[in-house]
PDB file of C-alpha atoms in Angstrom:
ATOM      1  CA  UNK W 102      11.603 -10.490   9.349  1.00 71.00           C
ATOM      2  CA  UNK W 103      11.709  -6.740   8.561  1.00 69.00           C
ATOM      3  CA  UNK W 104      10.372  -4.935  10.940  1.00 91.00           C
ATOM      4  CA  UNK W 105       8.526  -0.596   9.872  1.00 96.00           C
ATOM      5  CA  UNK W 106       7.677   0.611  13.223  1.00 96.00           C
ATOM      6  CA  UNK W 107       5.613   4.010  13.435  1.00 96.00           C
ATOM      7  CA  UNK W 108       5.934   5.688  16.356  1.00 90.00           C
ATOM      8  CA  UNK W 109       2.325   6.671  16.899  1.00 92.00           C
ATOM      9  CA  UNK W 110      -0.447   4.575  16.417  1.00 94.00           C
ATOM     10  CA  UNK W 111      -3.098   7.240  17.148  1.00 96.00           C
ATOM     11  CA  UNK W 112      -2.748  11.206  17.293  1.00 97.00           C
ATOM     12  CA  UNK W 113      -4.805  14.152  17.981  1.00 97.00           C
ATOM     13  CA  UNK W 114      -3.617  17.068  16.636  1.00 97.00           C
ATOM     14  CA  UNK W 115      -5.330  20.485  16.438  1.00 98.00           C
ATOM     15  CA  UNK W 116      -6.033  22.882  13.093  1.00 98.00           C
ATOM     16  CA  UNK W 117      -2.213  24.640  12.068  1.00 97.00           C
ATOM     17  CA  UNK W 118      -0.459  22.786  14.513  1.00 97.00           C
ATOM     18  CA  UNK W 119       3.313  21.119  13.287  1.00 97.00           C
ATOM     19  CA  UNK W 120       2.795  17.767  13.244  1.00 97.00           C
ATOM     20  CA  UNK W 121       5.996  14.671  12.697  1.00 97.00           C
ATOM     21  CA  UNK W 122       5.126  11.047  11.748  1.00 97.00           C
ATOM     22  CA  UNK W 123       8.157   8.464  12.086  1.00 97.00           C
ATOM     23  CA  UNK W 124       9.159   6.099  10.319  1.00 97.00           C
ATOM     24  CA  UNK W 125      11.803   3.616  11.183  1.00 97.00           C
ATOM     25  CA  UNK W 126      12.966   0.288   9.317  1.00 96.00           C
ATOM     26  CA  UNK W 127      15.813  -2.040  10.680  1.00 94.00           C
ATOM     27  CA  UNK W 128      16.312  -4.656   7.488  1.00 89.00           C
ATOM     28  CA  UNK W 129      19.092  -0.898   5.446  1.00 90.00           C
ATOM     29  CA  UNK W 130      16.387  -0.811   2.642  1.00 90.00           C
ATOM     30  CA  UNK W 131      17.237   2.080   0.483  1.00 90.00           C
ATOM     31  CA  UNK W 132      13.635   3.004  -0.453  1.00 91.00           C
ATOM     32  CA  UNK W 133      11.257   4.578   1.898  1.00 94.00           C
ATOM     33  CA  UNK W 134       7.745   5.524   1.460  1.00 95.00           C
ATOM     34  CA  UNK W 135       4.754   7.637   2.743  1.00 97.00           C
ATOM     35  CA  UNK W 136       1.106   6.885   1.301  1.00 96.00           C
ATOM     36  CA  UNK W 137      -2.151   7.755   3.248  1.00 96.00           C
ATOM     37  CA  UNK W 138      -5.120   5.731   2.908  1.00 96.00           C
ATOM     38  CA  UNK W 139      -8.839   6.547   3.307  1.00 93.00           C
ATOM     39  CA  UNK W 140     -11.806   4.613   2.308  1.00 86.00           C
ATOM     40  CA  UNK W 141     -12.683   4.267  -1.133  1.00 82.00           C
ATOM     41  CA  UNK W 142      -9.601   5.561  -2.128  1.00 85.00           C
ATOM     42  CA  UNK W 143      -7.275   3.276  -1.713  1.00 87.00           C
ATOM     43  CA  UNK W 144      -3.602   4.264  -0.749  1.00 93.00           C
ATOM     44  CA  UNK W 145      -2.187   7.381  -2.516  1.00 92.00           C
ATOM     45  CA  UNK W 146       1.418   8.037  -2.547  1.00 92.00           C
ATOM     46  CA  UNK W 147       2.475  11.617  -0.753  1.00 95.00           C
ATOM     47  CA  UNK W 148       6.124  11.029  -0.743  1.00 95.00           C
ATOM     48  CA  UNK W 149       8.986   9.011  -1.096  1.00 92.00           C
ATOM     49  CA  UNK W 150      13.097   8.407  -0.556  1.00 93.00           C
ATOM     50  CA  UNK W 151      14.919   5.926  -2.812  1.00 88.00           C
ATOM     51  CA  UNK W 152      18.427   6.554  -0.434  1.00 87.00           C
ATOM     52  CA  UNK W 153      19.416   9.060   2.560  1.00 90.00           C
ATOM     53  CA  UNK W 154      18.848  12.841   1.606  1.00 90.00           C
ATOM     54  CA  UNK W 155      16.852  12.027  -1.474  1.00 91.00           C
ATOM     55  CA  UNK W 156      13.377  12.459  -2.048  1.00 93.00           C
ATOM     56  CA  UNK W 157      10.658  13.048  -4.482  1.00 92.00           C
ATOM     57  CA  UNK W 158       7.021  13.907  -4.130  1.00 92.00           C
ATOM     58  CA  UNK W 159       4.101  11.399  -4.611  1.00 90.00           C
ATOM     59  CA  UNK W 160       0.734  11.910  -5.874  1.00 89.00           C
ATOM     60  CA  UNK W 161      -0.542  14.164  -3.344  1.00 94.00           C
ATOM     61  CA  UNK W 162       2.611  16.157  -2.161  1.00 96.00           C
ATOM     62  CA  UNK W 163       0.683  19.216  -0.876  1.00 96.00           C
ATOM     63  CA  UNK W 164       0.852  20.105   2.541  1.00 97.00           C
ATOM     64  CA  UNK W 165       3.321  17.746   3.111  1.00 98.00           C
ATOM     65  CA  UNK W 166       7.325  17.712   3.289  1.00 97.00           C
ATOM     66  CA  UNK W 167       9.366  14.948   4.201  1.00 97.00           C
ATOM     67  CA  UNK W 168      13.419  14.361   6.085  1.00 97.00           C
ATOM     68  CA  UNK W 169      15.725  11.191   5.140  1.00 97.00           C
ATOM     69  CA  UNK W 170      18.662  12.248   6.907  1.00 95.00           C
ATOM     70  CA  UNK W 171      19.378   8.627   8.096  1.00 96.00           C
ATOM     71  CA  UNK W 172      18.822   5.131   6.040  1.00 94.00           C
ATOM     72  CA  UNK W 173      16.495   3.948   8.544  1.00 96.00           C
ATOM     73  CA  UNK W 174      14.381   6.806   9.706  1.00 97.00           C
ATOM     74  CA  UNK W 175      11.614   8.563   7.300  1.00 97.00           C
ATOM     75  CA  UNK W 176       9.735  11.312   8.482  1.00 97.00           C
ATOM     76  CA  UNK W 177       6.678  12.801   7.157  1.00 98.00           C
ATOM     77  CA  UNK W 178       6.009  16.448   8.600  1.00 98.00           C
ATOM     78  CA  UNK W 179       2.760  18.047   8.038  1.00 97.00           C
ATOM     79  CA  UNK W 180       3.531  21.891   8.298  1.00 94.00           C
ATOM     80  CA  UNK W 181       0.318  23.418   9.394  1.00 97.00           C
ATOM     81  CA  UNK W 182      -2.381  20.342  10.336  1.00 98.00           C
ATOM     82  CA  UNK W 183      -5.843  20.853   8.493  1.00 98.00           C
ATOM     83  CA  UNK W 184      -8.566  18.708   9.324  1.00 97.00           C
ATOM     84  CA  UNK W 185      -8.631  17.090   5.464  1.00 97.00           C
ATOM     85  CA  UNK W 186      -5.404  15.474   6.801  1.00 98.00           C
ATOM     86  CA  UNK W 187      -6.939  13.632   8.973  1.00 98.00           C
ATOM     87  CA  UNK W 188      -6.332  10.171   7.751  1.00 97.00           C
ATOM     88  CA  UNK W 189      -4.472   6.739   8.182  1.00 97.00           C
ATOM     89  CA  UNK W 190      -0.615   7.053   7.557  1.00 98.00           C
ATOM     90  CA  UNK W 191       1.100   4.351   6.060  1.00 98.00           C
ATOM     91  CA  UNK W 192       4.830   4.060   5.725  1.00 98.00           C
ATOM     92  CA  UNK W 193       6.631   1.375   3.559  1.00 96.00           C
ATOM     93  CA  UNK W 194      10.130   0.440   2.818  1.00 94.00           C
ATOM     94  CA  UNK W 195      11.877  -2.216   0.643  1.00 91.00           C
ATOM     95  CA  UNK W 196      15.244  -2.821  -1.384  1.00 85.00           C
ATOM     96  CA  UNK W 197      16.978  -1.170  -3.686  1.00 70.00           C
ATOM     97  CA  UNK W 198      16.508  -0.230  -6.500  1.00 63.00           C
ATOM     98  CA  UNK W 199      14.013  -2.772  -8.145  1.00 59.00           C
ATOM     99  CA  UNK W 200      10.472  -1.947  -9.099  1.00 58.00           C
ATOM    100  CA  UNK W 201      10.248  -5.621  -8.069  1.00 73.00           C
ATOM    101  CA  UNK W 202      10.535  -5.575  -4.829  1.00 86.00           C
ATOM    102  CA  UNK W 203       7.846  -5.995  -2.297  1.00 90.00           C
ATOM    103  CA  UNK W 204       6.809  -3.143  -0.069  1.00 93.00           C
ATOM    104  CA  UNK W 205       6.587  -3.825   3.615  1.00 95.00           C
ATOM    105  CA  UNK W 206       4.606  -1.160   5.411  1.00 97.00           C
ATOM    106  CA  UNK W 207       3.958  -0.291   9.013  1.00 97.00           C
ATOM    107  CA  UNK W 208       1.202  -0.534  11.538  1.00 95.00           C
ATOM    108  CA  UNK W 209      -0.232   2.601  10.328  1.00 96.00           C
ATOM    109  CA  UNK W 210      -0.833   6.121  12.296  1.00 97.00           C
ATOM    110  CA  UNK W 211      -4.165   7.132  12.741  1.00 97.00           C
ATOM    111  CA  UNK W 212      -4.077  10.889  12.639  1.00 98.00           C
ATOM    112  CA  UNK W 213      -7.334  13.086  13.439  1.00 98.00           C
ATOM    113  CA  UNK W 214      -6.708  16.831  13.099  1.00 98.00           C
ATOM    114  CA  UNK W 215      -9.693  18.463  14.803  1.00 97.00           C
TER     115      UNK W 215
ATOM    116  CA  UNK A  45      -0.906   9.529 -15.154  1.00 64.00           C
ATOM    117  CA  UNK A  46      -1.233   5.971 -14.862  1.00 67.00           C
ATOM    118  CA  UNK A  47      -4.329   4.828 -13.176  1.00 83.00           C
ATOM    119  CA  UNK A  48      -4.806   1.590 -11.410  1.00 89.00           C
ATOM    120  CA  UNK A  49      -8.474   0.443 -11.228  1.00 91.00           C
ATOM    121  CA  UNK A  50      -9.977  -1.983  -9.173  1.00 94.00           C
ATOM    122  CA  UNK A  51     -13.378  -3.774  -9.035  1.00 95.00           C
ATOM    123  CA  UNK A  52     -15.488  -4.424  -6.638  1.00 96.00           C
ATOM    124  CA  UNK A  53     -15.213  -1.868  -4.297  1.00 93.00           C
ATOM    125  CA  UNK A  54     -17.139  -4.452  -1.972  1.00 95.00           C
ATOM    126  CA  UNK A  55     -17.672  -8.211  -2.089  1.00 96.00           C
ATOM    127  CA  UNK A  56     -20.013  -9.830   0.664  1.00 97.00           C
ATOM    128  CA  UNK A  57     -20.169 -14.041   0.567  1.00 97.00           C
ATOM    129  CA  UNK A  58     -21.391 -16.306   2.100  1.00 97.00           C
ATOM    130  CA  UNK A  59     -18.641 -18.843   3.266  1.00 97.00           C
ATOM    131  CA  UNK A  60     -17.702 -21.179   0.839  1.00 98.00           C
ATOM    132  CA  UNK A  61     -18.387 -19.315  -1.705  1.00 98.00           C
ATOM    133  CA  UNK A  62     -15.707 -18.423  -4.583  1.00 98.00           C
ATOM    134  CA  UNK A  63     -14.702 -14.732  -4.753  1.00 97.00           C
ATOM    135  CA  UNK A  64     -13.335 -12.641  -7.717  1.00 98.00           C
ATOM    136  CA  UNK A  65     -11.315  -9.168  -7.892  1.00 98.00           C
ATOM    137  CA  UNK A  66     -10.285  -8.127 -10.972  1.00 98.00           C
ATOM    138  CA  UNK A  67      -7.508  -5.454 -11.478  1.00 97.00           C
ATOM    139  CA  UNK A  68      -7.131  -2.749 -14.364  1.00 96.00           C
ATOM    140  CA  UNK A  69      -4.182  -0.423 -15.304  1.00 94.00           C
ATOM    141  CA  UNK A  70      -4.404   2.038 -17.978  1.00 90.00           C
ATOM    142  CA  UNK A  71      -0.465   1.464 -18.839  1.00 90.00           C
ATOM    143  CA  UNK A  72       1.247  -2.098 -19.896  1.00 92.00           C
ATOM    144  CA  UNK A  73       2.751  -2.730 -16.903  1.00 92.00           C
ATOM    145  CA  UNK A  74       6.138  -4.422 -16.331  1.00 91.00           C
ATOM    146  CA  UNK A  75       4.990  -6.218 -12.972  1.00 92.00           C
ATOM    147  CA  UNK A  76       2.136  -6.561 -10.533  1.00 95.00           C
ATOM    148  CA  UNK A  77       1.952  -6.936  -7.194  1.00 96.00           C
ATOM    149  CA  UNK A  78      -1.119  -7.969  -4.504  1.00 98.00           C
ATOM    150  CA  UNK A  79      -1.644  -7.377  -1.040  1.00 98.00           C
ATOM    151  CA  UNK A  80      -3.922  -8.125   1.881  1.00 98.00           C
ATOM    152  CA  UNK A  81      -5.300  -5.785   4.775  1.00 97.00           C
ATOM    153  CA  UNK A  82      -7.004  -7.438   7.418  1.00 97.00           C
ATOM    154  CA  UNK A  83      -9.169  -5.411   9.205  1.00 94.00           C
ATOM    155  CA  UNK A  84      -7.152  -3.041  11.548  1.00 91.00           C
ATOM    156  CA  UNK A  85      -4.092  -4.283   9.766  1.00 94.00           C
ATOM    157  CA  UNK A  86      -1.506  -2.749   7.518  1.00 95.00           C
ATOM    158  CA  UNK A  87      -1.262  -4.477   4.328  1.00 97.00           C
ATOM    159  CA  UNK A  88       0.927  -7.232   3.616  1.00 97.00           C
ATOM    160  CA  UNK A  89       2.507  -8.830   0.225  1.00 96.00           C
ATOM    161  CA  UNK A  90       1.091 -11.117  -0.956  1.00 98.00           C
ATOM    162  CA  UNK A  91       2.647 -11.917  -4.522  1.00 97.00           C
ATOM    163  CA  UNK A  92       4.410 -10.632  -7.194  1.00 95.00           C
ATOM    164  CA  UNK A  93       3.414 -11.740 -11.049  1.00 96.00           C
ATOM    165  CA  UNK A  94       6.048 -10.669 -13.714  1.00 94.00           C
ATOM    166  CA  UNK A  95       5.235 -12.663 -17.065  1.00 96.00           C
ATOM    167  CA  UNK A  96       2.262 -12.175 -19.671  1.00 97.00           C
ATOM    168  CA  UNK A  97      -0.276 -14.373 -19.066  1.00 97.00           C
ATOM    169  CA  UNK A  98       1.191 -16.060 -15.872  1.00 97.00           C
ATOM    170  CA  UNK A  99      -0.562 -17.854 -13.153  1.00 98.00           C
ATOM    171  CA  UNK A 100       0.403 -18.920  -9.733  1.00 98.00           C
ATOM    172  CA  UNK A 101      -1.285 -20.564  -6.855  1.00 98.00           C
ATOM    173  CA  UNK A 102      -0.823 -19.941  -3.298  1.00 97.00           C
ATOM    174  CA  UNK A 103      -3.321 -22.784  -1.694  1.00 96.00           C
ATOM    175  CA  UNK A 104      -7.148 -21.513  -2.795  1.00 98.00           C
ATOM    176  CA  UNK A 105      -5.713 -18.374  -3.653  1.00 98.00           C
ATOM    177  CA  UNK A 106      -5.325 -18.007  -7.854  1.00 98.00           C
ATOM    178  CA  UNK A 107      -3.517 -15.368  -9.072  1.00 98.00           C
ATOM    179  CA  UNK A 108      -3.033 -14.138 -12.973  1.00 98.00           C
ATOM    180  CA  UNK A 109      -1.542 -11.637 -15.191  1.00 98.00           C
ATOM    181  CA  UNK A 110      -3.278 -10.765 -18.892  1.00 97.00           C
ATOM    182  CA  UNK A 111      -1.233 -11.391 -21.282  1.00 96.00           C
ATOM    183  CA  UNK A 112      -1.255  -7.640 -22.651  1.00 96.00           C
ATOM    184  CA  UNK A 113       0.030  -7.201 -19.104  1.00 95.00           C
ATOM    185  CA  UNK A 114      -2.450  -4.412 -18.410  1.00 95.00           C
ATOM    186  CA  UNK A 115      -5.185  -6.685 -16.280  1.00 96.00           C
ATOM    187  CA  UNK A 116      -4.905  -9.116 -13.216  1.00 98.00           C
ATOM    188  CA  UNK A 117      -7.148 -10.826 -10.932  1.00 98.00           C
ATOM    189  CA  UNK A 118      -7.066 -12.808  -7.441  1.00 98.00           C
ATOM    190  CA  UNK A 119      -9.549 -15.590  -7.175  1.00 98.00           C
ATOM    191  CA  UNK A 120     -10.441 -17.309  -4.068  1.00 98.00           C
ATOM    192  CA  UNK A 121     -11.203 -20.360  -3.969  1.00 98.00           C
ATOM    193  CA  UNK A 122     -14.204 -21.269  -1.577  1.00 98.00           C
ATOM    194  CA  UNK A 123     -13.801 -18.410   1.232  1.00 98.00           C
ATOM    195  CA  UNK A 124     -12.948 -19.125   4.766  1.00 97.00           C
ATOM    196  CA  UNK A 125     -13.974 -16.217   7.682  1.00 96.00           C
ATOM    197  CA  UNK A 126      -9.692 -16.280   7.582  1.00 97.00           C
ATOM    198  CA  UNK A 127      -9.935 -14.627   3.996  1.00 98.00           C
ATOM    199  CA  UNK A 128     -11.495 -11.518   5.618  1.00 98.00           C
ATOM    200  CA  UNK A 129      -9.890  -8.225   4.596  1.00 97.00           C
ATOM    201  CA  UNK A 130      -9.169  -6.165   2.020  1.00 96.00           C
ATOM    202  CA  UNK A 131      -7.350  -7.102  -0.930  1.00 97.00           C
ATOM    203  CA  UNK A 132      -5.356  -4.300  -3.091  1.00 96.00           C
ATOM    204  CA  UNK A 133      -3.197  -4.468  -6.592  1.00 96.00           C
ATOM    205  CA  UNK A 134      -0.479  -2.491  -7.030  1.00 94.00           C
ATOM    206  CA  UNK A 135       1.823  -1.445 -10.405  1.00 91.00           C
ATOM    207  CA  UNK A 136       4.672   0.489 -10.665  1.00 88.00           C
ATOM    208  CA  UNK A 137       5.202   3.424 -12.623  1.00 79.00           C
ATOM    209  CA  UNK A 138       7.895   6.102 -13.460  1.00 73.00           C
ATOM    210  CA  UNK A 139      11.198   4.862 -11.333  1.00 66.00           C
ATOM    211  CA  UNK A 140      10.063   3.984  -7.864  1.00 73.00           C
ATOM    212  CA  UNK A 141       6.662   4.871  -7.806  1.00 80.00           C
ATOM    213  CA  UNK A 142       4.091   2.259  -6.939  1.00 86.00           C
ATOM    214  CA  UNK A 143       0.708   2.718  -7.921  1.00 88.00           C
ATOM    215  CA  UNK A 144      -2.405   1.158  -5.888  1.00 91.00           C
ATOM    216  CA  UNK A 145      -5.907   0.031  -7.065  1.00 92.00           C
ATOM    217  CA  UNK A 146      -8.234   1.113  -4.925  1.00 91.00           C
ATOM    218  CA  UNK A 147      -9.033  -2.350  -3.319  1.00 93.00           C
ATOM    219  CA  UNK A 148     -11.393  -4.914  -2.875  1.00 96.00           C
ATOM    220  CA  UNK A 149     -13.470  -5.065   0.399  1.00 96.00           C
ATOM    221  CA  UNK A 150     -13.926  -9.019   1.015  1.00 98.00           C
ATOM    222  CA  UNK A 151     -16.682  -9.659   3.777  1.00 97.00           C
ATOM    223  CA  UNK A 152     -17.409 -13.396   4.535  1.00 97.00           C
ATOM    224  CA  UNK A 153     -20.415 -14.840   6.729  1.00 95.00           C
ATOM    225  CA  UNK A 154     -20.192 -17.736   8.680  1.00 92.00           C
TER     226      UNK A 154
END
């Protein structure tokens, strides 16, 4: 089975502070992704890596930048924390190249920025 | 941009009961895909339907693709407690980009 694993479950973090999600996947998918999700909205892409070093921004980029420097490890970095970033943080991998290929996501971080 | 729209926001039934979600994109798309949240959860794949105007079954669950390839729906079959969660669609667009409806809230009392 592949396995996401997201290194936080919950965080606190307070107004401008630096803030690093992880990502990890063990199953060498090329493609990586970040989406947050609130309610009523769905999930909405931020960013995303489709191999090591490469990236491209989402639907909601701002105030967020991202770091692929291995295959397995995704990180989302949110420069200076505002409270509308407090949300759920998803992160999703899968194979290649395909647009068919199912996304497998992690257990989530639940970020509150106060 | 492509928009993915999905309705109802909220479903409550009463077990047994059939339930509905119905899936819009604003774009032919070349594949969709479904997913389920349980509540706390992170969602999880469901199924993936390719072909205009397909249909597949995965035990009371009934999935189908329009055959313009723009609309899709999940029907459920008389609803178990188990069928709890929230139920999204999901359609790619540009190269890796994967668009999500906004989801379907499916309560169920016992």
């Amino acid at each position: 089975d592949v396995k996401v694993t997201q290194s936080s479950r919950y965080l606190v973090k307070r107004t401008g502070e630096k803030v690093f999600l992880e990502c990890v996947q063990d199953m060498d998918h090329e493609n990586m992704f970040w989406y947050r999700q609130d309610p009523g909205l769905g999930l909405r892409l931020i960013y995303f890596s489709y191999d090591v070093k490469m990236k491209e921004k989402g639907d909601i980029p701002e105030g967020y930048s991202v770091s692929r420097e291995k295959k397995e490890r995704f990180s989302l970095i949110l420069e200076s924390a505002s409270t509308n970033q407090t949300s759920m943080y998803l992160c999703a991998s899968r194979f290649g190249t395909g647009r068919n290929s199912p996304l497998h996501f992690g257990n989530g971080t639940r970020l509150t920025v106060t | 941009g492509q928009q993915v729209m999905q309705i109802p926001q909220y479903q409550h039934v009463q077990e047994g009961e059939d339930f509905t979600t119905y899936c819009n994109s604003s774009t032919t798309l070349s594949n969709i895909q479904w997913y389920k949240q349980r509540p706390g959860g992170h969602p999880v794949f469901l199924i993936q339907l390719v072909k205009s105007g397909e249909v597949k079954k995965q035990k009371r669950l009934t999935f189908q693709f329009g055959e313009a390839k723009k609309n899709s729906s999940l029907h459920i079959t008389a609803t178990q407690t188990t069928d709890v969660g929230t139920y999204f669609c999901a359609g790619p667009y540009s190269s890796y980009k994967l668009i999500f409806g906004s989801g379907t809230r499916l309560l169920v009392r016992p």
